[in-house]
């Protein structure tokens, strides 16, 4: 134990004696561990964010869409009523989507996404967090009102720094199905978009974020007569969601004389798909980032070999004073391990700070887990041993007489 303590002290002295070389030796490991930790923390945080979003909506939520936009595929009022009568169903809402042309006060035109939905969708199934004004309600639906709920970033793009409260009540012109309509902004909903967006990025938000209007109004503008491409609903907690949605699909196919005319998605399936995709992406990117760990390991081995060459006479003196091959081997292995461990710890801190900063910009909370700490520690130790053992072995095998003759 005393010998080990002396080896550690000697290793610290050697590393501190040549700080510049030590820092350069650590650099590859430092960057490699930092990159992998940052990717893992962001990936885990994103998965948690997606799951929590769907948990807020409820795992019983499902969505059914037509696979082809043909009249025989469209879901009609009778279909909706039949589904609503099922004892397993809590609620069902209709919805249609369309593209529109938004005209700004400056005379600019932007393509935008219009979603005509029944109030229960934005209030229960996929609730919008309203920052100012109100959400769509039954009165809007019954009156075919020209009401619209827009995103916070769209408000900034159209009205600049004007407060959300003052934006509510403003009019915007949107052309849908070649019909120009003046809509009144009744509410502004929150998104996770960054607060600091350039003018160009804000303009892009207009084309990406959804404009919510009453289902009845969009149905009227598109002339669909109550038929829809998409329905969404909630299965009661006591029932198996997969079985219920499969049954609904069978009912729709039978009523419309189709074999497989509808696409069914549940939030559980979406969560599983997101998990699967994120795991693959995280693994792939981490594998690429890990290349720098190997490069760092090779760098450590090269530097250690140079160090052995420079300290040949010192090794000869130690052996002449009674140090065994094992003592010399342990000495150089400890130096390699200390370099990689310190680099791993610093890289772990770098990865965590980087993940927090990027996550803050993306609106997600990066997660730092015990597994990541273990990964950084074990990776550092492994690289230290693998790439440090050859230089240490070379040092241990030096002949003391030949070593003492070295300049």
Short mmCIF file of C-alpha atoms in Angstrom, two decimals:
data_model
loop_
_atom_site.label_atom_id
_atom_site.label_comp_id
_atom_site.label_asym_id
_atom_site.label_seq_id
_atom_site.Cartn_x
_atom_site.Cartn_y
_atom_site.Cartn_z
CA UNK A 1 0.00 0.00 0.00
CA UNK A 2 2.91 2.31 0.86
CA UNK A 3 4.50 1.55 -2.52
CA UNK A 4 1.21 2.36 -4.27
CA UNK A 5 0.97 5.66 -2.40
CA UNK A 6 4.52 6.56 -3.40
CA UNK A 7 3.70 5.68 -7.03
CA UNK A 8 0.66 7.96 -6.98
CA UNK A 9 2.66 10.84 -5.48
CA UNK A 10 5.39 10.33 -8.07
CA UNK A 11 2.79 10.26 -10.87
CA UNK A 12 1.26 13.54 -9.67
CA UNK A 13 4.70 15.12 -9.50
CA UNK A 14 5.53 14.03 -13.04
CA UNK A 15 2.20 15.27 -14.46
CA UNK A 16 2.46 18.63 -12.68
CA UNK A 17 6.07 19.01 -13.76
CA UNK A 18 5.06 19.20 -17.43
CA UNK A 19 1.61 20.81 -17.41
CA UNK A 20 1.59 21.71 -21.10
CA UNK A 21 2.22 18.15 -22.21
CA UNK A 22 -0.28 16.80 -19.68
CA UNK A 23 -3.04 19.10 -20.98
CA UNK A 24 -2.33 18.16 -24.62
CA UNK A 25 -2.32 14.48 -23.66
CA UNK A 26 -5.74 14.87 -22.03
CA UNK A 27 -7.30 16.84 -24.90
CA UNK A 28 -8.54 13.93 -27.03
CA UNK A 29 -10.09 12.16 -24.04
CA UNK A 30 -11.54 15.41 -22.72
CA UNK A 31 -13.34 16.17 -26.00
CA UNK A 32 -14.41 12.57 -26.60
CA UNK A 33 -15.99 12.01 -23.18
CA UNK A 34 -17.57 15.48 -23.26
CA UNK A 35 -19.17 14.87 -26.67
CA UNK A 36 -20.61 11.47 -25.73
CA UNK A 37 -21.95 12.70 -22.37
CA UNK A 38 -23.57 15.73 -24.03
CA UNK A 39 -25.29 13.56 -26.64
CA UNK A 40 -26.52 11.06 -24.04
CA UNK A 41 -27.81 13.81 -21.70
CA UNK A 42 -29.66 15.59 -24.51
CA UNK A 43 -31.08 12.33 -25.87
CA UNK A 44 -32.33 11.24 -22.45
CA UNK A 45 -33.80 14.69 -21.79
CA UNK A 46 -35.60 14.71 -25.15
CA UNK A 47 -37.10 11.26 -24.51
CA UNK A 48 -38.34 12.39 -21.09
CA UNK A 49 -39.81 15.55 -22.61
CA UNK A 50 -41.71 13.57 -25.27
CA UNK A 51 -43.01 11.08 -22.71
CA UNK A 52 -44.13 13.78 -20.28
CA UNK A 53 -45.92 15.61 -23.10
CA UNK A 54 -47.92 12.53 -23.97
CA UNK A 55 -48.51 11.69 -20.29
CA UNK A 56 -50.05 15.15 -19.87
CA UNK A 57 -52.44 14.39 -22.74
CA UNK A 58 -53.17 10.90 -21.46
CA UNK A 59 -51.98 7.56 -22.80
CA UNK A 60 -55.51 6.65 -23.88
CA UNK A 61 -55.43 9.12 -26.76
CA UNK A 62 -55.60 7.77 -30.31
CA UNK A 63 -55.83 9.17 -33.83
CA UNK A 64 -57.34 7.59 -36.94
CA UNK A 65 -56.69 8.99 -40.43
CA UNK A 66 -57.72 7.96 -43.94
CA UNK A 67 -54.94 6.41 -46.02
CA UNK A 68 -56.28 7.90 -49.25
CA UNK A 69 -58.19 11.14 -49.73
CA UNK A 70 -61.06 9.58 -51.67
CA UNK A 71 -64.75 10.08 -50.94
CA UNK A 72 -65.28 6.41 -50.05
CA UNK A 73 -62.56 6.65 -47.38
CA UNK A 74 -63.81 9.83 -45.66
CA UNK A 75 -65.13 9.41 -42.11
CA UNK A 76 -68.71 10.73 -41.97
CA UNK A 77 -71.10 11.85 -39.24
CA UNK A 78 -72.66 8.38 -38.92
CA UNK A 79 -69.22 6.86 -38.33
CA UNK A 80 -68.53 9.43 -35.59
CA UNK A 81 -71.86 8.78 -33.87
CA UNK A 82 -71.31 5.02 -34.00
CA UNK A 83 -67.84 5.34 -32.43
CA UNK A 84 -69.16 7.70 -29.73
CA UNK A 85 -71.71 5.05 -28.71
CA UNK A 86 -69.01 2.49 -27.92
CA UNK A 87 -68.80 2.02 -24.10
CA UNK A 88 -64.98 2.00 -24.23
CA UNK A 89 -64.78 5.51 -25.71
CA UNK A 90 -64.53 8.59 -23.51
CA UNK A 91 -64.67 11.17 -26.30
CA UNK A 92 -64.17 11.57 -30.05
CA UNK A 93 -63.53 14.74 -32.04
CA UNK A 94 -63.32 15.56 -35.72
CA UNK A 95 -60.57 17.44 -37.46
CA UNK A 96 -59.38 18.47 -40.91
CA UNK A 97 -56.15 20.05 -42.07
CA UNK A 98 -55.51 22.39 -44.96
CA UNK A 99 -52.91 24.75 -46.34
CA UNK A 100 -53.64 28.45 -46.44
CA UNK A 101 -52.01 31.68 -47.58
CA UNK A 102 -51.44 34.27 -44.87
CA UNK A 103 -51.09 37.91 -45.93
CA UNK A 104 -49.24 40.23 -43.56
CA UNK A 105 -49.72 43.98 -43.06
CA UNK A 106 -46.50 44.50 -45.03
CA UNK A 107 -48.00 42.77 -48.06
CA UNK A 108 -45.96 39.59 -47.63
CA UNK A 109 -47.49 36.16 -48.26
CA UNK A 110 -46.72 32.96 -46.36
CA UNK A 111 -48.04 29.42 -46.71
CA UNK A 112 -49.38 28.18 -43.37
CA UNK A 113 -50.88 25.08 -41.77
CA UNK A 114 -54.58 25.34 -40.88
CA UNK A 115 -56.16 22.87 -38.51
CA UNK A 116 -59.94 22.89 -38.16
CA UNK A 117 -60.76 21.01 -34.97
CA UNK A 118 -63.57 20.65 -32.47
CA UNK A 119 -62.99 22.40 -29.12
CA UNK A 120 -62.49 19.18 -27.13
CA UNK A 121 -59.29 18.49 -29.04
CA UNK A 122 -57.41 21.61 -27.93
CA UNK A 123 -58.99 21.57 -24.47
CA UNK A 124 -58.84 17.88 -23.50
CA UNK A 125 -57.12 15.57 -25.99
CA UNK A 126 -54.12 17.74 -26.88
CA UNK A 127 -54.46 20.80 -24.60
CA UNK A 128 -52.92 24.07 -25.70
CA UNK A 129 -51.26 26.23 -23.06
CA UNK A 130 -52.86 29.62 -23.65
CA UNK A 131 -50.62 32.61 -22.88
CA UNK A 132 -53.21 35.28 -23.69
CA UNK A 133 -56.85 35.32 -24.72
CA UNK A 134 -58.75 32.03 -24.76
CA UNK A 135 -59.02 28.71 -26.50
CA UNK A 136 -61.66 27.65 -29.04
CA UNK A 137 -65.03 26.77 -27.47
CA UNK A 138 -68.43 25.35 -28.40
CA UNK A 139 -69.84 28.78 -29.29
CA UNK A 140 -67.10 29.25 -31.91
CA UNK A 141 -67.97 25.84 -33.33
CA UNK A 142 -71.72 26.45 -33.42
CA UNK A 143 -71.36 29.93 -34.95
CA UNK A 144 -68.86 28.91 -37.67
CA UNK A 145 -66.85 31.82 -36.30
CA UNK A 146 -63.82 33.35 -37.98
CA UNK A 147 -61.73 32.76 -34.86
CA UNK A 148 -58.11 31.64 -34.80
CA UNK A 149 -55.61 30.63 -32.12
CA UNK A 150 -51.99 31.27 -33.10
CA UNK A 151 -48.56 30.34 -31.73
CA UNK A 152 -46.46 32.71 -29.63
CA UNK A 153 -43.68 32.79 -32.24
CA UNK A 154 -46.23 33.57 -34.97
CA UNK A 155 -47.43 36.51 -32.87
CA UNK A 156 -43.85 37.81 -32.71
CA UNK A 157 -43.37 37.28 -36.44
CA UNK A 158 -46.53 39.19 -37.32
CA UNK A 159 -46.69 41.84 -34.61
CA UNK A 160 -43.11 42.17 -33.34
CA UNK A 161 -42.70 43.04 -29.66
CA UNK A 162 -46.38 43.88 -29.22
CA UNK A 163 -47.63 42.15 -26.04
CA UNK A 164 -49.72 39.02 -26.47
CA UNK A 165 -52.63 40.68 -24.67
CA UNK A 166 -52.66 43.47 -27.26
CA UNK A 167 -52.34 41.01 -30.16
CA UNK A 168 -55.56 39.27 -29.06
CA UNK A 169 -58.38 40.87 -31.03
CA UNK A 170 -56.22 41.68 -34.07
CA UNK A 171 -57.34 40.56 -37.52
CA UNK A 172 -55.28 38.47 -39.97
CA UNK A 173 -56.21 37.52 -43.52
CA UNK A 174 -55.87 33.89 -44.61
CA UNK A 175 -56.93 32.49 -47.97
CA UNK A 176 -58.27 28.93 -47.71
CA UNK A 177 -59.48 27.04 -50.76
CA UNK A 178 -59.19 30.27 -52.80
CA UNK A 179 -61.45 32.12 -50.33
CA UNK A 180 -59.86 35.09 -48.50
CA UNK A 181 -61.16 35.24 -44.92
CA UNK A 182 -60.45 37.75 -42.16
CA UNK A 183 -59.87 35.87 -38.91
CA UNK A 184 -59.85 37.40 -35.45
CA UNK A 185 -57.08 36.25 -33.11
CA UNK A 186 -58.80 35.01 -29.93
CA UNK A 187 -55.83 33.33 -28.26
CA UNK A 188 -52.08 32.74 -28.34
CA UNK A 189 -50.64 29.36 -27.35
CA UNK A 190 -47.21 28.53 -25.99
CA UNK A 191 -44.57 26.66 -27.99
CA UNK A 192 -41.11 25.42 -27.06
CA UNK A 193 -39.39 27.52 -29.70
CA UNK A 194 -36.36 29.57 -28.69
CA UNK A 195 -37.04 33.11 -27.50
CA UNK A 196 -34.15 34.56 -29.49
CA UNK A 197 -35.03 33.99 -33.15
CA UNK A 198 -33.85 36.00 -36.11
CA UNK A 199 -36.27 37.67 -38.51
CA UNK A 200 -35.74 34.88 -41.02
CA UNK A 201 -36.38 32.21 -38.38
CA UNK A 202 -39.56 33.96 -37.22
CA UNK A 203 -40.86 34.06 -40.79
CA UNK A 204 -40.17 30.33 -41.06
CA UNK A 205 -42.24 29.76 -37.91
CA UNK A 206 -45.30 31.16 -39.75
CA UNK A 207 -45.05 28.28 -42.22
CA UNK A 208 -44.35 25.63 -39.56
CA UNK A 209 -46.71 26.35 -36.65
CA UNK A 210 -50.39 25.44 -36.72
CA UNK A 211 -53.24 27.96 -36.93
CA UNK A 212 -56.26 26.50 -35.09
CA UNK A 213 -59.76 27.46 -36.29
CA UNK A 214 -63.20 25.92 -35.60
CA UNK A 215 -63.80 22.60 -37.34
CA UNK A 216 -67.16 23.83 -38.63
CA UNK A 217 -65.53 26.83 -40.34
CA UNK A 218 -62.90 24.79 -42.18
CA UNK A 219 -65.50 22.19 -43.14
CA UNK A 220 -67.62 25.00 -44.61
CA UNK A 221 -64.68 26.48 -46.54
CA UNK A 222 -63.59 23.09 -47.93
CA UNK A 223 -67.17 22.00 -48.68
CA UNK A 224 -66.75 18.55 -47.11
CA UNK A 225 -70.27 18.31 -45.68
CA UNK A 226 -69.21 17.01 -42.27
CA UNK A 227 -66.86 14.31 -43.53
CA UNK A 228 -63.33 14.28 -42.15
CA UNK A 229 -59.92 12.84 -42.92
CA UNK A 230 -58.94 12.50 -39.26
CA UNK A 231 -60.58 11.78 -35.92
CA UNK A 232 -59.02 11.73 -32.47
CA UNK A 233 -60.36 10.32 -29.25
CA UNK A 234 -59.69 8.94 -25.79
CA UNK A 235 -60.10 5.33 -24.68
CA UNK A 236 -61.27 4.93 -21.09
CA UNK A 237 -58.59 3.78 -18.65
CA UNK A 238 -60.29 0.44 -17.92
CA UNK A 239 -59.95 -0.79 -21.50
CA UNK A 240 -57.10 -2.03 -23.67
CA UNK A 241 -56.29 0.77 -26.10
CA UNK A 242 -54.89 -1.49 -28.81
CA UNK A 243 -57.96 -3.74 -28.84
CA UNK A 244 -60.39 -0.82 -28.89
CA UNK A 245 -58.65 1.08 -31.71
CA UNK A 246 -58.33 -2.13 -33.76
CA UNK A 247 -62.07 -2.66 -33.34
CA UNK A 248 -62.79 0.92 -34.47
CA UNK A 249 -60.65 0.34 -37.56
CA UNK A 250 -62.62 -2.83 -38.34
CA UNK A 251 -65.91 -0.95 -37.95
CA UNK A 252 -64.80 1.80 -40.35
CA UNK A 253 -63.45 -0.67 -42.93
CA UNK A 254 -66.68 -2.67 -42.83
CA UNK A 255 -68.92 0.40 -43.16
CA UNK A 256 -66.93 1.76 -46.10
CA UNK A 257 -66.35 -1.66 -47.74
CA UNK A 258 -62.57 -1.33 -47.48
CA UNK A 259 -59.87 -3.85 -46.58
CA UNK A 260 -57.37 -1.54 -44.89
CA UNK A 261 -58.34 2.07 -45.47
CA UNK A 262 -57.32 3.68 -42.19
CA UNK A 263 -54.13 4.47 -40.33
CA UNK A 264 -54.37 4.08 -36.55
CA UNK A 265 -51.92 5.71 -34.16
CA UNK A 266 -51.94 5.60 -30.38
CA UNK A 267 -49.79 7.72 -28.10
CA UNK A 268 -48.28 4.55 -26.62
CA UNK A 269 -47.12 3.53 -30.10
CA UNK A 270 -45.74 7.01 -30.74
CA UNK A 271 -43.78 6.93 -27.44
CA UNK A 272 -42.36 3.49 -28.29
CA UNK A 273 -41.41 4.67 -31.78
CA UNK A 274 -39.74 7.83 -30.41
CA UNK A 275 -37.81 5.73 -27.86
CA UNK A 276 -36.65 3.33 -30.55
CA UNK A 277 -35.57 6.07 -32.96
CA UNK A 278 -33.85 8.13 -30.26
CA UNK A 279 -31.94 5.10 -28.96
CA UNK A 280 -30.66 4.31 -32.46
CA UNK A 281 -29.75 7.95 -33.20
CA UNK A 282 -28.05 8.40 -29.81
CA UNK A 283 -26.10 5.16 -30.23
CA UNK A 284 -25.02 6.11 -33.77
CA UNK A 285 -23.89 9.64 -32.87
CA UNK A 286 -22.19 8.38 -29.69
CA UNK A 287 -20.30 5.79 -31.75
CA UNK A 288 -19.03 8.57 -34.03
CA UNK A 289 -18.06 10.73 -31.04
CA UNK A 290 -16.28 7.73 -29.50
CA UNK A 291 -13.76 7.81 -32.33
CA UNK A 292 -12.16 10.78 -30.59
CA UNK A 293 -11.76 8.57 -27.50
CA UNK A 294 -9.70 6.11 -29.53
CA UNK A 295 -7.70 8.98 -31.03
CA UNK A 296 -7.18 10.31 -27.51
CA UNK A 297 -6.02 6.87 -26.36
CA UNK A 298 -3.48 6.63 -29.20
CA UNK A 299 -2.25 10.12 -28.29
CA UNK A 300 -1.79 9.07 -24.68
CA UNK A 301 0.19 6.00 -25.75
CA UNK A 302 2.47 8.07 -27.99
CA UNK A 303 3.12 10.66 -25.27
CA UNK A 304 3.80 7.91 -22.72
CA UNK A 305 6.30 6.26 -25.08
CA UNK A 306 8.09 9.60 -25.46
CA UNK A 307 8.04 9.99 -21.68
CA UNK A 308 9.61 6.55 -21.22
CA UNK A 309 12.37 7.53 -23.66
CA UNK A 310 13.02 10.80 -21.82
CA UNK A 311 13.05 9.13 -18.40
CA UNK A 312 15.23 6.15 -19.32
CA UNK A 313 18.05 7.21 -16.96
CA UNK A 314 15.52 7.78 -14.12
CA UNK A 315 14.16 4.26 -14.65
CA UNK A 316 17.71 2.88 -14.55
CA UNK A 317 18.42 4.64 -11.22
CA UNK A 318 15.15 3.32 -9.71
CA UNK A 319 15.97 -0.23 -10.76
CA UNK A 320 19.53 0.11 -9.44
CA UNK A 321 18.07 1.14 -6.08
CA UNK A 322 15.94 -2.00 -5.96
CA UNK A 323 12.72 -1.20 -7.89
CA UNK A 324 11.32 -4.30 -9.59
CA UNK A 325 9.85 -4.53 -13.09
CA UNK A 326 6.41 -4.62 -11.44
CA UNK A 327 7.09 -1.36 -9.55
CA UNK A 328 8.06 0.44 -12.77
CA UNK A 329 5.06 -1.04 -14.62
CA UNK A 330 2.66 0.13 -11.89
CA UNK A 331 4.28 3.59 -11.83
CA UNK A 332 3.66 4.25 -15.52
CA UNK A 333 0.22 2.64 -15.51
CA UNK A 334 -0.84 4.94 -12.68
CA UNK A 335 0.37 7.96 -14.66
CA UNK A 336 -1.68 6.86 -17.69
CA UNK A 337 -4.74 6.18 -15.50
CA UNK A 338 -4.49 9.56 -13.78
CA UNK A 339 -4.31 11.37 -17.13
CA UNK A 340 -7.38 9.56 -18.49
CA UNK A 341 -9.38 9.84 -15.25
CA UNK A 342 -8.82 13.58 -14.92
CA UNK A 343 -9.63 14.03 -18.62
CA UNK A 344 -12.77 11.92 -18.18
CA UNK A 345 -13.99 13.94 -15.20
CA UNK A 346 -13.35 17.25 -16.96
CA UNK A 347 -15.00 15.91 -20.12
CA UNK A 348 -18.02 14.80 -18.09
CA UNK A 349 -18.39 18.33 -16.67
CA UNK A 350 -17.95 19.83 -20.14
CA UNK A 351 -20.62 17.49 -21.55
CA UNK A 352 -23.05 18.32 -18.76
CA UNK A 353 -22.61 22.10 -19.11
CA UNK A 354 -22.85 21.88 -22.90
CA UNK A 355 -26.00 19.74 -22.72
CA UNK A 356 -27.64 22.16 -20.27
CA UNK A 357 -26.87 25.15 -22.51
CA UNK A 358 -28.11 23.49 -25.70
CA UNK A 359 -31.14 22.02 -23.90
CA UNK A 360 -32.04 25.48 -22.61
CA UNK A 361 -32.03 26.79 -26.19
CA UNK A 362 -34.18 23.88 -27.39
CA UNK A 363 -36.61 24.14 -24.49
CA UNK A 364 -35.80 20.72 -23.01
CA UNK A 365 -34.10 19.72 -19.75
CA UNK A 366 -30.95 17.67 -20.33
CA UNK A 367 -30.70 14.73 -17.93
CA UNK A 368 -27.50 13.60 -16.24
CA UNK A 369 -27.74 10.01 -14.93
CA UNK A 370 -25.61 7.69 -12.79
CA UNK A 371 -25.09 5.54 -15.89
CA UNK A 372 -23.35 8.46 -17.60
CA UNK A 373 -21.01 8.92 -14.61
CA UNK A 374 -20.17 5.21 -14.69
CA UNK A 375 -19.66 5.38 -18.47
CA UNK A 376 -17.21 8.29 -18.17
CA UNK A 377 -15.32 6.63 -15.31
CA UNK A 378 -15.11 3.14 -16.80
CA UNK A 379 -14.23 4.46 -20.26
CA UNK A 380 -11.43 6.56 -18.81
CA UNK A 381 -10.03 3.65 -16.79
CA UNK A 382 -10.29 1.26 -19.74
CA UNK A 383 -8.52 3.62 -22.15
CA UNK A 384 -5.86 4.34 -19.53
CA UNK A 385 -5.18 0.63 -19.10
CA UNK A 386 -5.40 -0.38 -22.77
CA UNK A 387 -3.27 2.44 -24.15
CA UNK A 388 -1.02 2.79 -21.12
CA UNK A 389 0.00 -0.83 -20.67
CA UNK A 390 2.40 -0.98 -23.67
CA UNK A 391 4.48 2.09 -22.68
CA UNK A 392 4.47 0.84 -19.07
CA UNK A 393 5.65 -2.60 -20.21
CA UNK A 394 8.42 -1.00 -22.31
CA UNK A 395 9.57 0.96 -19.26
CA UNK A 396 9.51 -2.14 -17.03
CA UNK A 397 11.60 -4.20 -19.47
CA UNK A 398 14.47 -1.69 -19.69
CA UNK A 399 17.84 -3.12 -18.70
CA UNK A 400 19.08 -1.05 -15.70
CA UNK A 401 22.72 -1.00 -16.89
CA UNK A 402 21.76 0.17 -20.40
CA UNK A 403 19.32 2.65 -18.89
CA UNK A 404 22.02 4.20 -16.69
CA UNK A 405 24.24 4.71 -19.74
CA UNK A 406 21.50 6.75 -21.47
CA UNK A 407 22.09 10.50 -21.89
#
